[in-house]
C-alpha positions as a printed NumPy array, in Angstrom:
array([[134.824, 120.889,  94.603],
       [133.14 , 117.449,  94.345],
       [129.71 , 116.68 ,  93.16 ],
       [126.726, 116.951,  95.202],
       [125.961, 113.432,  96.431],
       [122.32 , 113.699,  95.396],
       [123.235, 114.725,  91.819],
       [124.302, 111.308,  90.39 ],
       [121.981, 112.093,  87.408],
       [122.838, 109.219,  85.247],
       [122.276, 106.656,  87.864],
       [119.082, 108.136,  89.131],
       [117.581, 108.495,  85.599],
       [118.211, 104.716,  85.331],
       [116.095, 104.511,  88.539],
       [113.487, 106.876,  87.206],
       [109.98 , 106.933,  88.754],
       [107.406, 104.78 ,  86.873],
       [103.754, 105.138,  86.728],
       [101.673, 103.066,  89.104],
       [ 98.518, 101.578,  87.844],
       [ 95.315, 103.23 ,  88.875],
       [ 93.447, 100.008,  89.398],
       [ 94.022,  96.592,  90.404],
       [ 97.014,  94.912,  91.931],
       [100.348,  96.729,  91.872],
       [103.163,  95.332,  90.12 ],
       [105.379,  93.1  ,  92.316],
       [108.359,  93.832,  90.264],
       [110.832,  95.619,  92.68 ],
       [111.346,  99.109,  91.992],
       [114.652, 100.026,  90.324],
       [116.858, 101.632,  92.895],
       [120.513, 102.495,  93.501],
       [122.281,  99.975,  95.816],
       [122.018, 101.527,  99.15 ],
       [123.448, 100.134, 102.469],
       [120.928,  99.527, 105.194],
       [121.218, 102.286, 107.761],
       [120.686, 102.037, 111.601],
       [117.269, 101.399, 112.94 ],
       [114.814, 104.136, 111.833],
       [113.619, 106.657, 114.386],
       [110.225, 105.846, 115.937],
       [107.35 , 107.561, 114.037],
       [106.223, 108.658, 117.69 ],
       [109.245, 110.745, 117.987],
       [108.131, 113.188, 115.564],
       [106.064, 116.38 , 116.037],
       [103.766, 118.432, 113.535],
       [104.205, 122.022, 112.927],
       [102.21 , 123.786, 110.346],
       [100.776, 127.077, 108.794],
       [ 97.406, 125.699, 107.442],
       [ 99.067, 125.602, 104.007],
       [101.773, 123.18 , 104.688],
       [103.555, 121.396, 107.468],
       [106.922, 119.864, 108.809],
       [107.848, 117.03 , 110.959],
       [110.24 , 117.649, 113.584],
       [112.226, 114.947, 115.334],
       [112.581, 115.187, 119.094],
       [116.331, 115.234, 118.644],
       [116.018, 118.632, 116.641],
       [115.93 , 117.542, 112.989],
       [113.326, 118.763, 110.687],
       [113.139, 115.677, 108.331],
       [110.237, 116.355, 106.365],
       [109.134, 119.72 , 104.887],
       [107.128, 120.532, 101.682],
       [106.659, 124.13 , 100.589],
       [104.533, 125.989,  99.575],
       [101.759, 123.309,  99.818],
       [101.172, 120.125, 101.632],
       [101.591, 118.25 ,  98.454],
       [104.592, 120.168,  97.081],
       [107.877, 118.357,  96.458],
       [109.705, 118.039,  99.711],
       [112.953, 119.983, 100.268],
       [113.778, 118.108, 103.591],
       [113.187, 114.249, 102.977],
       [115.656, 112.481, 105.188],
       [112.526, 110.971, 106.795],
       [112.416, 108.61 , 103.941],
       [116.023, 108.464, 103.098],
       [119.128, 109.698, 104.865],
       [120.517, 113.195, 105.815],
       [121.805, 113.349, 102.29 ],
       [118.234, 113.843, 101.124],
       [117.709, 117.157, 103.11 ],
       [117.321, 117.999, 106.841],
       [117.634, 120.974, 109.257],
       [119.335, 120.011, 112.454],
       [119.162, 122.314, 115.723],
       [120.601, 120.417, 118.554],
       [122.878, 120.598, 121.633],
       [126.524, 119.494, 121.065],
       [126.35 , 117.403, 124.275],
       [124.855, 114.038, 122.93 ],
       [123.739, 113.214, 126.447],
       [121.589, 116.358, 126.872],
       [118.187, 115.769, 128.377],
       [115.284, 116.51 , 125.936],
       [111.836, 117.379, 126.745],
       [109.133, 118.871, 124.399],
       [105.49 , 120.28 , 124.463],
       [103.248, 122.463, 122.262],
       [102.77 , 125.915, 123.698],
       [ 99.178, 125.756, 125.286],
       [ 96.404, 126.035, 122.611],
       [ 98.724, 126.051, 119.608],
       [100.995, 123.897, 117.189],
       [103.931, 125.843, 118.245],
       [106.602, 123.482, 119.433],
       [109.013, 124.13 , 122.122],
       [111.885, 121.805, 122.907],
       [113.757, 122.092, 126.113],
       [117.347, 121.051, 126.123],
       [119.071, 120.391, 129.516],
       [122.796, 119.928, 129.965],
       [125.009, 120.002, 133.108],
       [126.12 , 123.484, 132.136],
       [122.872, 125.073, 131.117],
       [119.349, 124.92 , 129.687],
       [117.858, 126.256, 126.355],
       [114.654, 125.971, 124.41 ],
       [114.236, 125.685, 120.702],
       [110.831, 127.112, 119.493],
       [109.825, 125.727, 116.108],
       [106.76 , 127.078, 114.234],
       [105.401, 127.976, 110.871],
       [103.429, 131.301, 110.654],
       [100.806, 131.844, 108.256],
       [102.149, 132.996, 104.754],
       [102.938, 136.562, 104.366],
       [100.624, 138.694, 102.118],
       [103.181, 138.348,  99.331],
       [103.016, 134.685,  99.347],
       [106.226, 133.962, 101.325],
       [106.268, 130.809, 103.359],
       [108.483, 130.579, 106.417],
       [109.851, 128.085, 108.976],
       [111.068, 129.763, 112.202],
       [113.382, 128.48 , 114.846],
       [114.26 , 130.491, 117.976],
       [116.925, 129.284, 120.317],
       [116.692, 130.875, 123.757],
       [118.991, 130.548, 126.767],
       [117.294, 129.761, 130.076],
       [120.021, 128.855, 132.345],
       [123.827, 128.894, 132.246],
       [125.237, 128.273, 128.625],
       [124.323, 125.478, 126.201],
       [126.689, 124.747, 123.117],
       [124.749, 124.166, 120.06 ],
       [125.017, 122.86 , 116.536],
       [122.884, 123.546, 113.51 ],
       [123.162, 122.198, 109.985],
       [120.988, 122.919, 106.997],
       [121.145, 120.804, 103.949],
       [118.473, 121.497, 101.315],
       [117.764, 119.063,  98.707],
       [114.535, 119.98 ,  96.454],
       [112.406, 117.539,  94.704],
       [112.155, 114.861,  97.425],
       [115.919, 114.945,  98.149],
       [116.996, 114.55 ,  94.576],
       [118.23 , 118.212,  93.383],
       [121.249, 119.862,  95.112],
       [120.629, 123.554,  94.852],
       [122.943, 126.389,  93.847],
       [123.95 , 127.947,  97.111],
       [125.45 , 131.491,  97.608],
       [125.681, 133.832, 100.298],
       [124.617, 137.661,  99.985],
       [123.292, 140.458, 102.216],
       [124.15 , 138.377, 105.343],
       [121.863, 135.356, 104.252],
       [122.36 , 132.04 , 102.637],
       [120.354, 131.634,  99.363],
       [119.604, 128.187,  97.597],
       [117.939, 127.971,  94.194],
       [117.014, 124.964,  92.05 ],
       [114.399, 125.029,  89.462],
       [111.08 , 126.846,  90.511],
       [112.165, 126.828,  94.251],
       [114.201, 129.323,  96.068],
       [114.918, 129.617,  99.875],
       [116.745, 132.121, 102.192],
       [118.085, 131.283, 105.478],
       [118.484, 134.427, 107.753],
       [120.651, 133.38 , 110.704],
       [121.408, 134.953, 113.953],
       [124.863, 133.372, 113.833],
       [127.507, 133.099, 111.084],
       [127.128, 129.841, 108.957],
       [129.738, 128.034, 107.064],
       [129.17 , 126.417, 103.693],
       [130.907, 123.017, 103.651],
       [130.084, 119.69 , 101.996],
       [126.946, 120.831, 100.334],
       [125.52 , 122.025, 103.664],
       [125.385, 125.13 , 105.782],
       [126.329, 124.672, 109.412],
       [127.483, 126.472, 112.672],
       [128.465, 125.814, 116.258],
       [127.393, 128.372, 118.781],
       [126.481, 128.876, 122.322],
       [123.473, 130.384, 123.829],
       [123.394, 132.009, 127.315],
       [120.72 , 132.75 , 129.822],
       [118.414, 135.515, 128.618],
       [119.857, 135.405, 124.94 ],
       [117.677, 134.692, 121.827],
       [118.986, 133.617, 118.589],
       [116.657, 133.366, 115.578],
       [116.869, 131.42 , 112.421],
       [114.374, 132.167, 109.57 ],
       [113.882, 130.015, 106.401],
       [111.91 , 131.808, 103.701],
       [110.678, 130.02 , 100.54 ],
       [109.637, 131.958,  97.459],
       [109.342, 131.28 ,  93.718],
       [112.778, 131.372,  92.249],
       [111.865, 133.83 ,  89.415],
       [110.762, 136.43 ,  92.015],
       [112.715, 138.895,  93.996],
       [113.421, 137.791,  97.668],
       [110.878, 138.961, 100.236],
       [111.368, 141.201, 103.166],
       [112.534, 139.343, 106.084],
       [109.819, 139.398, 108.994],
       [110.913, 139.671, 112.62 ],
       [110.944, 136.21 , 114.177],
       [109.862, 137.255, 117.695],
       [106.879, 139.205, 116.346],
       [105.823, 136.306, 114.199],
       [105.927, 133.946, 117.21 ],
       [103.704, 136.251, 119.358],
       [101.287, 136.787, 116.393],
       [101.119, 133.   , 115.546],
       [100.693, 131.907, 119.201],
       [ 97.963, 134.508, 119.527],
       [ 96.174, 133.247, 116.308],
       [ 96.166, 129.745, 117.472],
       [ 94.822, 130.685, 120.915],
       [ 92.083, 132.715, 119.593],
       [ 90.913, 129.644, 117.527],
       [ 91.358, 127.299, 120.55 ],
       [ 89.162, 129.623, 122.56 ],
       [ 86.183, 128.924, 120.231],
       [ 86.017, 125.224, 121.251],
       [ 82.766, 124.218, 122.357],
       [ 83.826, 120.763, 123.908],
       [ 84.067, 120.832, 127.585],
       [ 83.985, 117.372, 128.446],
       [ 86.11 , 114.867, 130.373],
       [ 88.674, 114.276, 127.536],
       [ 89.27 , 118.11 , 126.81 ],
       [ 92.993, 117.99 , 126.363],
       [ 93.153, 115.104, 123.894],
       [ 90.256, 116.367, 122.017],
       [ 91.615, 119.893, 121.954],
       [ 94.941, 118.417, 120.464],
       [ 93.092, 116.486, 117.912],
       [ 91.103, 119.507, 116.722],
       [ 94.261, 121.545, 116.62 ],
       [ 95.793, 118.736, 114.495],
       [ 92.729, 118.81 , 112.108],
       [ 93.08 , 122.588, 111.789],
       [ 96.867, 122.252, 111.008],
       [ 95.986, 119.823, 108.257],
       [ 93.57 , 122.17 , 106.761],
       [ 94.461, 123.869, 103.512],
       [ 93.14 , 127.368, 104.304],
       [ 92.841, 128.602, 100.711],
       [ 90.229, 126.015,  99.96 ],
       [ 89.103, 124.408, 103.227],
       [ 90.282, 120.962, 102.069],
       [ 91.682, 118.686, 104.907],
       [ 94.477, 116.399, 104.033],
       [ 94.659, 112.876, 105.471],
       [ 98.334, 113.291, 106.688],
       [101.127, 115.666, 106.026],
       [103.414, 112.714, 104.835],
       [103.885, 110.052, 102.327],
       [104.964, 106.55 , 102.321],
       [105.387, 106.004, 106.059],
       [104.861, 102.213, 106.031],
       [101.863, 100.22 , 107.55 ],
       [104.59 ,  97.35 , 107.989],
       [108.275,  98.418, 108.078],
       [109.995,  96.815, 105.095],
       [106.848,  96.224, 103.322],
       [105.094,  97.779, 100.28 ],
       [102.076,  99.3  , 102.048],
       [103.358, 102.749, 101.545],
       [100.949, 105.48 , 100.337],
       [100.77 , 109.214,  99.754],
       [ 98.118, 110.756, 102.059],
       [ 98.726, 114.486, 101.188],
       [ 95.239, 114.758,  99.591],
       [ 91.651, 115.244, 100.757],
       [ 89.459, 112.111, 101.079],
       [ 85.628, 112.145, 100.556],
       [ 85.234, 109.427, 102.991],
       [ 86.406, 111.768, 105.772],
       [ 83.646, 114.278, 104.951],
       [ 80.813, 113.253, 107.274],
       [ 82.974, 112.263, 110.25 ],
       [ 85.03 , 115.451, 109.981],
       [ 81.725, 117.502, 109.867],
       [ 80.403, 115.807, 112.943],
       [ 83.699, 116.443, 114.725],
       [ 83.873, 120.067, 113.795],
       [ 80.195, 120.871, 114.356],
       [ 79.82 , 119.085, 117.542],
       [ 82.982, 120.867, 118.955],
       [ 81.681, 124.364, 117.866],
       [ 83.767, 124.927, 114.876],
       [ 80.923, 125.579, 112.317],
       [ 83.02 , 128.045, 110.212],
       [ 85.564, 125.209, 109.665],
       [ 82.816, 122.834, 108.916],
       [ 81.111, 125.289, 106.503],
       [ 84.486, 125.626, 104.469],
       [ 84.934, 121.92 , 104.337],
       [ 81.387, 121.572, 103.17 ],
       [ 82.115, 124.104, 100.325],
       [ 85.288, 122.348,  99.292],
       [ 83.441, 119.178,  99.108],
       [ 80.691, 120.723,  96.784],
       [ 83.313, 122.338,  94.503],
       [ 85.368, 119.059,  94.429],
       [ 82.43 , 116.769,  93.407],
       [ 80.41 , 119.262,  91.58 ],
       [ 81.74 , 118.872,  88.163],
       [ 81.302, 115.056,  88.032],
       [ 78.712, 113.829,  90.38 ],
       [ 78.124, 110.937,  88.072],
       [ 81.419, 109.188,  89.043],
       [ 82.809, 110.519,  92.478],
       [ 86.451, 110.068,  93.12 ],
       [ 87.555, 108.81 ,  96.583],
       [ 90.055, 111.473,  96.826],
       [ 90.912, 114.975,  95.359],
       [ 93.767, 117.414,  95.569],
       [ 93.872, 120.434,  97.67 ],
       [ 91.956, 122.56 ,  95.171],
       [ 89.875, 119.731,  94.039],
       [ 92.432, 118.469,  91.483],
       [ 91.495, 115.08 ,  89.954],
       [ 94.609, 113.779,  88.523],
       [ 96.798, 112.243,  91.255],
       [ 99.079, 110.054,  89.35 ],
       [101.099, 107.598,  91.381],
       [104.786, 107.447,  90.989],
       [107.575, 105.715,  92.626],
       [110.72 , 107.523,  93.68 ],
       [113.479, 105.17 ,  93.212],
       [116.324, 107.394,  94.793],
       [114.88 , 107.258,  98.313],
       [115.367, 104.054, 100.31 ],
       [112.205, 104.704, 102.284],
       [111.443, 104.884, 105.964],
       [113.104, 101.848, 107.672],
       [113.947, 100.597, 104.151],
       [110.324, 100.501, 103.14 ],
       [109.975, 100.494,  99.434],
       [108.713, 101.776,  97.115],
       [108.339, 105.578,  98.303],
       [105.276, 106.715,  96.458],
       [103.958, 110.225,  95.465],
       [100.501, 110.515,  94.133],
       [ 97.877, 107.934,  94.727],
       [ 96.622, 105.367,  92.344],
       [ 93.36 , 104.749,  94.349],
       [ 92.133, 108.044,  93.07 ],
       [ 90.821, 106.004,  89.963],
       [ 89.174, 103.421,  91.943],
       [ 85.483, 102.829,  92.294],
       [ 84.546, 103.105,  96.15 ],
       [ 80.844, 103.169,  96.493],
       [ 81.051, 104.173, 100.097],
       [ 81.944, 107.657,  99.325],
       [ 78.547, 108.295,  97.925],
       [ 77.001, 107.716, 101.436],
       [ 79.724, 109.723, 103.09 ],
       [ 79.034, 112.796, 100.97 ],
       [ 75.355, 112.805, 101.235],
       [ 75.494, 112.062, 104.965],
       [ 77.936, 115.144, 105.346],
       [ 75.454, 117.363, 103.456],
       [ 72.595, 116.184, 105.57 ],
       [ 74.54 , 116.814, 108.796],
       [ 75.527, 120.385, 107.597],
       [ 71.845, 121.008, 106.97 ],
       [ 70.714, 119.798, 110.21 ],
       [ 73.533, 121.961, 111.884],
       [ 71.93 , 124.974, 110.185],
       [ 74.802, 125.792, 107.753],
       [ 73.72 , 128.4  , 105.233],
       [ 72.755, 128.107, 101.854],
       [ 72.322, 124.194, 101.749],
       [ 69.517, 124.529,  99.315],
       [ 72.288, 125.273,  96.713],
       [ 73.701, 121.888,  97.307],
       [ 70.473, 119.951,  96.919],
       [ 70.698, 119.778,  93.064],
       [ 73.983, 118.19 ,  93.293],
       [ 72.828, 115.718,  95.959],
       [ 69.906, 114.801,  93.57 ],
       [ 72.279, 114.135,  90.716],
       [ 74.671, 111.985,  92.91 ],
       [ 71.477, 110.013,  94.212],
       [ 70.431, 109.511,  90.508],
       [ 73.724, 107.989,  89.542],
       [ 73.752, 105.898,  92.614],
       [ 70.514, 104.219,  91.703],
       [ 72.544, 102.361,  88.917],
       [ 76.025, 102.176,  90.627],
       [ 75.018, 100.429,  93.803],
       [ 74.682,  97.226,  92.182],
       [ 78.298,  97.301,  90.933],
       [ 81.486,  96.059,  92.534],
       [ 83.829,  98.317,  93.995],
       [ 87.304,  98.387,  95.896],
       [ 85.758,  99.239,  99.336],
       [ 86.853, 101.985, 101.809],
       [ 90.157,  99.981, 102.209],
       [ 91.133, 100.769,  98.7  ],
       [ 92.112,  97.322,  97.778],
       [ 94.519,  96.635,  95.003],
       [ 93.105,  93.308,  94.286],
       [ 89.896,  92.075,  92.86 ],
       [ 86.765,  94.369,  93.027],
       [ 83.939,  92.699,  94.934],
       [ 80.526,  93.401,  96.357],
       [ 81.688,  94.731,  99.816],
       [ 79.065,  94.713, 102.549],
       [ 80.209,  98.012, 104.   ],
       [ 80.015,  99.685, 100.578],
       [ 76.413,  98.631, 100.026],
       [ 75.55 ,  99.794, 103.588],
       [ 76.796, 103.262, 102.815],
       [ 74.715, 103.196,  99.583],
       [ 71.746, 102.632, 101.848],
       [ 72.877, 105.541, 103.937],
       [ 72.92 , 107.831, 100.942],
       [ 69.224, 107.023, 100.064],
       [ 68.288, 107.073, 103.774],
       [ 69.776, 110.57 , 104.214],
       [ 68.097, 111.788, 100.946],
       [ 64.842, 110.742, 102.217],
       [ 65.511, 112.369, 105.565],
       [ 66.601, 115.791, 103.928],
       [ 63.51 , 115.81 , 101.793],
       [ 61.037, 114.915, 104.506],
       [ 62.568, 117.168, 107.178],
       [ 63.391, 120.126, 105.274],
       [ 60.519, 120.067, 102.559],
       [ 63.021, 119.419,  99.566],
       [ 61.627, 118.188,  96.325],
       [ 62.754, 114.809,  94.941],
       [ 61.697, 111.321,  93.786],
       [ 61.433, 110.196,  97.374],
       [ 59.476, 106.922,  96.572],
       [ 62.284, 105.919,  94.242],
       [ 64.68 , 106.493,  96.96 ],
       [ 62.592, 104.514,  99.451],
       [ 62.503, 101.598,  97.016],
       [ 66.299, 101.696,  96.4  ],
       [ 66.858, 101.745, 100.166],
       [ 64.653,  98.738, 100.669],
       [ 66.183,  96.855,  97.89 ],
       [ 69.764,  97.472,  99.137],
       [ 68.796,  96.627, 102.836],
       [ 67.17 ,  93.261, 101.657],
       [ 70.054,  92.259,  99.477],
       [ 72.659,  93.091, 102.035],
       [ 70.821,  90.934, 104.637],
       [ 70.328,  88.024, 102.072],
       [ 73.733,  88.038, 100.448],
       [ 76.079,  89.835, 103.109],
       [ 74.99 ,  87.689, 105.969],
       [ 76.544,  84.296, 106.982],
       [ 73.837,  82.25 , 108.897],
       [ 76.416,  79.64 , 109.931],
       [ 78.541,  82.214, 111.832],
       [ 75.482,  84.388, 112.517],
       [ 77.446,  87.441, 111.419],
       [ 77.691,  89.676, 108.352],
       [ 80.811,  89.277, 106.284],
       [ 83.29 ,  91.4  , 104.44 ],
       [ 81.893,  90.725, 100.805],
       [ 79.21 ,  88.753,  99.467],
       [ 80.214,  85.035,  99.676],
       [ 83.202,  85.744, 102.027],
       [ 84.111,  83.634, 105.044],
       [ 85.701,  86.603, 106.842],
       [ 84.679,  89.703, 108.65 ],
       [ 85.678,  93.476, 108.295],
       [ 85.936,  96.032, 110.998],
       [ 83.91 ,  98.421, 108.759],
       [ 80.979,  96.33 , 109.681],
       [ 80.951,  98.038, 112.993],
       [ 79.365, 100.957, 111.223],
       [ 76.105,  98.958, 110.831],
       [ 74.434,  99.826, 113.939],
       [ 76.056, 103.401, 114.174],
       [ 74.353, 104.497, 110.932],
       [ 71.043, 102.808, 111.807],
       [ 71.074, 100.146, 109.077],
       [ 70.137,  97.758, 111.883],
       [ 69.391,  98.187, 115.509],
       [ 72.247,  97.544, 117.968],
       [ 70.471,  94.485, 119.645],
       [ 69.622,  92.668, 116.435],
       [ 70.937,  89.298, 116.836],
       [ 72.778,  89.427, 113.647],
       [ 74.581,  92.669, 114.571],
       [ 75.424,  91.054, 117.926],
       [ 76.886,  88.031, 116.182],
       [ 78.898,  90.31 , 113.84 ],
       [ 80.316,  92.362, 116.742],
       [ 81.289,  89.05 , 118.644],
       [ 83.071,  87.709, 115.546],
       [ 84.991,  90.822, 115.107],
       [ 86.016,  90.722, 118.668],
       [ 86.957,  87.158, 118.256],
       [ 88.8  ,  87.378, 114.971],
       [ 90.093,  91.059, 114.487],
       [ 91.065,  91.979, 117.971],
       [ 94.801,  91.307, 118.957],
       [ 96.376,  92.6  , 122.04 ],
       [ 93.246,  94.532, 122.702],
       [ 93.267,  96.548, 119.283],
       [ 91.134,  96.13 , 116.288],
       [ 92.611,  95.251, 112.816],
       [ 90.746,  96.188, 109.651],
       [ 90.614,  92.529, 108.4  ],
       [ 92.745,  89.482, 108.   ],
       [ 95.458,  90.538, 105.427],
       [ 96.365,  86.785, 104.898],
       [ 93.212,  86.348, 103.227],
       [ 94.816,  88.225, 100.098],
       [ 91.756,  90.269,  99.493],
       [ 93.649,  93.501,  99.149],
       [ 96.117,  92.169,  96.652],
       [ 99.196,  93.226,  98.591],
       [102.034,  91.258, 100.342],
       [102.685,  91.427, 103.98 ],
       [100.719,  92.361, 107.049],
       [ 99.861,  95.744, 108.904],
       [ 99.338,  97.171, 112.36 ],
       [ 96.063,  97.648, 114.044],
       [ 93.973, 100.513, 112.359],
       [ 93.271, 102.949, 115.078],
       [ 90.134, 104.293, 113.7  ],
       [ 88.747, 100.899, 113.985],
       [ 89.203, 100.593, 117.688],
       [ 87.418, 104.088, 118.133],
       [ 84.39 , 102.647, 116.136],
       [ 84.393,  99.714, 118.569],
       [ 84.282, 102.18 , 121.454],
       [ 81.263, 103.866, 119.836],
       [ 79.598, 100.511, 119.486],
       [ 80.149,  99.758, 123.178],
       [ 78.472, 102.972, 124.041],
       [ 75.531, 102.07 , 121.79 ],
       [ 75.276,  98.566, 123.54 ],
       [ 75.202, 100.354, 126.821],
       [ 78.654,  99.049, 127.809],
       [ 79.958, 102.412, 128.769],
       [ 82.285, 101.29 , 131.254],
       [ 83.936,  98.892, 128.609],
       [ 83.864, 101.729, 126.038],
       [ 85.598, 104.036, 128.488],
       [ 88.385, 101.58 , 129.076],
       [ 89.096, 101.032, 125.508],
       [ 89.093, 104.783, 124.762],
       [ 91.472, 105.54 , 127.46 ],
       [ 93.806, 102.599, 126.3  ],
       [ 93.722, 104.196, 122.869],
       [ 94.572, 107.548, 124.296],
       [ 97.684, 105.998, 125.923],
       [ 98.896, 104.931, 122.443],
       [ 99.455, 108.514, 121.267],
       [102.852, 109.99 , 121.453],
       [104.017, 112.455, 124.211],
       [102.226, 115.327, 122.297],
       [ 99.124, 113.558, 121.739],
       [ 99.564, 112.776, 118.091],
       [ 98.455, 109.409, 116.395],
       [ 99.483, 107.811, 113.259],
       [ 97.123, 105.555, 111.199],
       [ 97.979, 102.39 , 112.819],
       [ 99.815, 100.884, 115.943],
       [101.808,  97.842, 116.552],
       [100.841,  96.392, 119.771],
       [103.664,  93.76 , 119.769],
       [106.487,  96.274, 118.956],
       [104.659,  98.978, 120.726],
       [105.156, 101.521, 117.942],
       [103.05 , 103.782, 115.733],
       [102.941, 102.764, 112.091],
       [101.607, 104.454, 108.843],
       [101.427, 108.127, 107.792],
       [101.628, 110.741, 110.755],
       [ 99.904, 112.461, 112.147],
       [ 96.581, 110.836, 110.635],
       [ 93.442, 112.935, 110.281],
       [ 91.331, 109.785, 110.348],
       [ 92.551, 108.68 , 113.821],
       [ 92.111, 112.181, 115.448],
       [ 88.67 , 112.286, 113.874],
       [ 87.862, 109.057, 115.462],
       [ 89.117, 110.185, 118.879],
       [ 87.02 , 113.331, 118.824],
       [ 83.725, 111.493, 117.842],
       [ 84.305, 108.749, 120.293],
       [ 84.782, 111.426, 123.051],
       [ 81.559, 113.129, 122.084],
       [ 79.822, 109.731, 122.129],
       [ 81.123, 108.967, 125.726],
       [ 80.135, 112.274, 127.022],
       [ 76.652, 112.178, 125.518],
       [ 76.147, 108.393, 125.986],
       [ 74.058, 108.633, 122.817],
       [ 75.417, 105.707, 120.927],
       [ 77.754, 106.486, 118.02 ],
       [ 79.331, 109.083, 116.103],
       [ 76.396, 109.56 , 113.831],
       [ 74.368, 110.699, 116.754],
       [ 76.123, 114.003, 116.365],
       [ 74.008, 114.818, 113.321],
       [ 71.014, 115.106, 115.682],
       [ 72.746, 117.565, 117.989],
       [ 72.758, 120.265, 115.468],
       [ 75.985, 121.573, 116.676],
       [ 74.72 , 121.924, 120.354],
       [ 76.629, 119.479, 122.096],
       [ 77.753, 121.809, 124.914],
       [ 74.176, 122.613, 125.689],
       [ 73.407, 118.824, 126.205],
       [ 76.369, 118.576, 128.603],
       [ 74.968, 121.518, 130.636],
       [ 71.641, 119.979, 130.995],
       [ 73.162, 116.913, 132.401],
       [ 74.882, 118.772, 135.207],
       [ 71.67 , 118.935, 137.172],
       [ 71.052, 116.139, 139.48 ],
       [ 67.781, 115.205, 138.007],
       [ 69.039, 115.188, 134.572],
       [ 71.961, 112.809, 135.535],
       [ 69.415, 110.479, 136.781],
       [ 67.675, 110.568, 133.42 ],
       [ 70.808, 110.364, 131.65 ],
       [ 71.45 , 106.892, 133.107],
       [ 68.168, 105.534, 132.121],
       [ 68.965, 104.639, 128.711],
       [ 71.585, 102.273, 130.06 ],
       [ 68.907,  99.932, 131.375],
       [ 67.819,  99.435, 127.882],
       [ 70.516, 100.403, 125.601],
       [ 69.849, 101.211, 122.079],
       [ 71.508, 102.888, 119.067],
       [ 69.989, 106.357, 118.437],
       [ 70.036, 107.546, 114.954],
       [ 68.492, 110.54 , 113.306],
       [ 64.675, 110.23 , 113.088],
       [ 63.352, 110.203, 109.581]])
């Protein structure tokens, strides 16, 4: 036998991953890699689907290939990594032998169970892919069920396991009618309804499925030092998994006009939730590029504090108070040990060391290098997270989540530290790898932290140095208006002394920093529309200015366009907001999934996929449109009772009252 192609140890060690710096600009020295021929054009990111178990997830291509799978956690080393390399880095194919077969797909209603329909001249079959919740013994499974619908369909399957992100070729053996693969701490077993042949370091089979026939394939992961688990019945798992997802979907409290995309986004957030702790990962993938062939490739399999408040509003406003509570407690645990210096992100259990490495043996999606695991931005100072955390706790308190008094000492400790830190430079919410600066959005969020501390103290009778917080809030406000505003352009700018704007400035009226009809806010919105909107979509900032310390450009950041929709609602331009929102909905893939960015010229999704931040933006914008209340932050005032407000508007008289604010539009923010 020959050597496994992924086991060229000596060459790979010469290309060993190196540590990325925590702060500052990344080294521009090319990563040491093996010479790799350029492959055919990469498959579009929109062609993938998410399946998940609320512990981990997989990405399934519409052609039947599972190209990305990490077990047993979202941040575990991938055993299928062809998404970032080639088929030699691990994949699991399940497809028709007829290359011209017609493919359609959908999620079973109210679930993340994927059903792909394959139609050929001779017959029709379905492939149902899903990941059930882990077994009581800790076994994690990926299940694929092939069912005949009409006639007969010739199928092909191939399993190529490569642990450690496509690097390790496992020891494979057949016993007890199953295929076992082991390497280091990982072991998997494939139980197949058809005989498999092991050849060329892969297991494969050709088979046919006829009408009424069902053939199941179950891949079990378990620690290599433990005995193999008992195999669970695939069809029973399917019924139980679908029932669990449907029961969760039935709890949704959103019944507005955009129910289908909101429900799909909520299901995506649930699928990205790490059930043992309540943490929500930003995405299940790493290193899908913001620009194909570029270096803006990051690992998003961690939990960002920045998402905290927006996630709580999305969950509470949609009736998912239990999930909001779990996210709240994860947040408290993550920041509780070091409120003096919050990190921007943490691991699934609140881990703080997320060392960034580069994997030289992977060519990257569409030859986009380097492929990174870990995230060096965890060591950056990003002051906006202080405002996000405090705003999240305030929203939880207003929504009536229990035991919020236990969080107040932590909030006070955070506010005490922020009394000093707000004057410092930082790397902004965009996690720039260039020079730290006084970013205006960061200062605004510091203002928000003190504003919500004051609101919590006054509305709930909590003790604290309110006058000190008032003084800090006033000082930040005055400084931002003096140093963050450019009179010549009548707009606020990205950072003190800058000559450019930033889409994050759209938050200014939404959090109540200034009224929506303030001339300076209007000027800022107008400048963002002029300088940051291309082909109808909002970009974060002008990358050619060099502020982020990185080479190349990027796509339009989808969350920014959702923010603009919220701003239009606040301005009373509901028709314009609705048009933008519907345009954004059309950019999702056929399953309603969104990546981080979109390229309006190439008409393709970019960045890690699916992206929680994009789906959170969609949910909150839908709520803003239905309530016409003016911005995602308004959800903090709804106390989780959004459906009740919608019901009231169903009366004719209430409808007339609902239209009244449009005559004199304003941004409503929580009363203090």
